[in-house]
XYZ file of C-alpha atoms in Angstrom:
186
model
C 26.691 23.783 7.955
C 23.873 23.970 10.467
C 20.345 22.645 10.906
C 17.404 24.881 11.808
C 14.116 23.345 12.926
C 10.928 25.188 12.000
C 7.780 24.192 13.850
C 4.480 25.237 12.204
C 4.582 28.743 13.737
C 8.240 29.173 12.787
C 7.499 28.010 9.251
C 4.669 30.527 8.888
C 6.939 33.284 10.204
C 9.705 32.286 7.767
C 7.285 32.359 4.806
C 6.052 35.794 5.817
C 9.639 37.070 6.130
C 10.359 35.696 2.648
C 7.240 37.407 1.272
C 8.255 40.675 2.963
C 11.684 40.408 1.315
C 9.996 40.105 -2.088
C 7.656 43.027 -1.357
C 10.503 45.210 -0.033
C 12.222 44.738 -3.391
C 9.146 46.190 -5.097
C 8.249 42.934 -6.832
C 4.497 42.281 -6.978
C 3.889 38.878 -8.565
C 0.555 38.357 -10.276
C 1.106 34.583 -10.139
C 2.836 32.547 -7.424
C 3.891 29.061 -8.546
C 4.666 26.617 -5.740
C 6.812 23.575 -6.488
C 5.114 20.705 -4.639
C 5.396 19.498 -1.993
C 7.375 21.919 0.149
C 7.083 24.825 -2.256
C 3.327 24.381 -2.297
C 3.235 24.966 1.442
C 5.467 28.026 1.060
C 3.250 29.415 -1.725
C 0.105 28.939 0.374
C 1.681 30.777 3.315
C 2.974 33.624 1.129
C -0.213 34.116 -0.899
C -2.119 36.207 1.695
C 0.623 38.828 1.527
C -0.014 39.143 -2.222
C -3.834 39.337 -2.322
C -3.942 40.249 -6.029
C -1.943 37.164 -7.020
C -3.184 33.907 -8.442
C -1.784 30.675 -7.047
C -0.632 27.671 -9.090
C 1.318 24.513 -8.339
C 3.686 22.297 -10.265
C 4.840 18.836 -9.274
C 8.376 17.979 -10.240
C 10.384 15.920 -7.757
C 13.860 14.479 -7.789
C 13.919 10.660 -7.668
C 15.826 10.802 -4.359
C 13.018 12.871 -2.821
C 10.420 10.287 -3.803
C 12.423 7.462 -2.180
C 13.072 9.344 1.046
C 11.240 8.267 4.130
C 10.065 4.816 3.195
C 9.841 3.156 6.593
C 12.238 5.585 8.269
C 9.744 7.799 10.077
C 9.300 5.595 13.144
C 13.029 4.999 13.563
C 13.947 8.660 13.140
C 11.318 9.835 15.606
C 13.125 7.886 18.343
C 16.547 9.456 17.777
C 17.800 12.500 19.690
C 17.689 15.818 17.806
C 21.516 16.088 17.753
C 21.785 12.698 16.019
C 19.115 13.756 13.523
C 21.078 16.949 12.794
C 24.270 14.951 12.201
C 22.403 12.590 9.851
C 21.049 15.569 7.881
C 24.520 17.071 7.534
C 25.977 13.721 6.444
C 23.222 13.316 3.843
C 23.872 16.816 2.488
C 27.595 16.095 2.167
C 26.919 12.811 0.357
C 24.476 14.465 -2.039
C 27.046 17.161 -2.811
C 29.484 14.450 -3.974
C 27.048 13.006 -6.512
C 27.192 14.193 -10.102
C 24.501 16.790 -10.733
C 21.661 15.327 -12.797
C 20.645 17.095 -15.955
C 17.815 19.572 -15.817
C 14.526 18.011 -16.956
C 12.674 19.862 -19.679
C 9.062 20.597 -18.855
C 6.475 22.402 -20.924
C 3.853 24.873 -19.781
C 0.321 24.035 -20.925
C -0.928 26.298 -23.708
C -3.944 27.424 -21.626
C -1.655 28.564 -18.821
C 0.819 30.077 -21.277
C -1.865 32.442 -22.587
C -2.828 33.470 -19.047
C 0.637 34.103 -17.626
C 0.655 37.598 -16.105
C 3.545 40.064 -16.274
C 5.287 38.996 -13.051
C 5.596 35.418 -11.799
C 7.207 34.216 -8.580
C 8.313 30.574 -8.378
C 8.692 29.361 -4.793
C 10.109 26.276 -3.132
C 11.137 25.318 0.367
C 14.793 24.591 -0.448
C 17.250 24.607 -3.314
C 19.805 21.819 -3.149
C 21.174 21.102 -6.624
C 18.771 23.651 -8.080
C 17.630 21.512 -11.001
C 13.965 21.472 -10.011
C 13.811 25.250 -9.647
C 15.817 25.687 -12.842
C 13.421 23.447 -14.809
C 10.336 25.393 -13.696
C 11.872 28.848 -14.186
C 13.226 27.952 -17.639
C 9.883 26.462 -18.721
C 8.022 29.627 -17.719
C 10.562 31.847 -19.494
C 10.371 29.716 -22.651
C 6.579 29.776 -22.576
C 6.420 33.571 -22.309
C 9.719 35.429 -22.783
C 7.898 38.715 -22.111
C 6.995 37.663 -18.548
C 9.346 38.476 -15.668
C 10.024 35.310 -13.659
C 11.747 35.417 -10.271
C 12.390 32.718 -7.689
C 12.194 32.593 -3.886
C 13.149 29.874 -1.380
C 13.520 29.519 2.346
C 17.062 28.079 2.057
C 19.836 27.321 -0.414
C 21.728 24.360 0.992
C 24.690 24.116 -1.402
C 27.397 26.460 -2.575
C 26.780 26.276 -6.298
C 23.225 25.346 -7.264
C 22.365 25.339 -10.965
C 20.076 28.333 -10.362
C 20.377 31.095 -7.786
C 17.009 32.243 -6.444
C 16.349 35.974 -6.399
C 15.147 35.802 -2.788
C 16.271 33.579 0.082
C 16.118 33.655 3.855
C 19.109 31.358 4.346
C 21.852 31.270 1.740
C 24.615 29.825 3.884
C 24.415 26.020 3.766
C 21.593 25.974 6.311
C 19.545 22.787 6.322
C 15.938 23.263 7.412
C 13.808 20.707 9.207
C 10.316 21.661 8.054
C 7.072 20.649 9.825
C 6.497 17.904 7.209
C 10.081 16.521 7.299
C 10.302 12.831 8.135
C 12.739 13.582 10.941
C 10.539 16.215 12.605
C 9.785 15.188 16.152
C 6.076 15.335 16.921
C-alpha cells in the first residue's frame, strides 16, 4: 500500500490521463455523472475532453465520509507528511476490517430517465468498498437498461470492491491525497 499526493496540477493531469484512457478504448460518453464531492471534481476536469457530453452530478456519501474531518484539519496540517501517510494506511486497513455495508438503492428521476443518452460514464475520485459507485451504476442501469453505463475512477484502494470500474489509473491499493483532502498540506 502506498500514498500518492496530487497537488492541483497533478490532479488535473490525472483526470486528463483517465479521460484519455476512456477515449483510447473508443468509449464516447454522452453524459458524465460525477459522484460528489470528489467525483464531481473529476467529472469537471474530464468534461473538456468530451465536448459533446452533458455533465450531471449525484450526491451519495458514506456516513464515514460525512464524519471525516470534523476538527482534524488544523491538527493534521501540523504533522509531517510521513506520519500523515502512515495514518492514511492505518485508516484503510481498519476500514477493510469492517463489514461491508449494504448497497443503498437510489432511483433516477423520471425526467432524467427519459433524457439518458446511449453512453453514460459514472466517475468518482476513489473506490474503497465500491458501494457508492455500485448504487449509482445500478440505478442508471435499472432506469434505462438500453443505455451503456461504464465507470471510471482515479484509484481503487481495496482488493475486492463491490464493483470494479471499467477505467482506473491506480488499481493497486494506492491511496490518493487529493487537493481537497483534509490532510493535504497547504
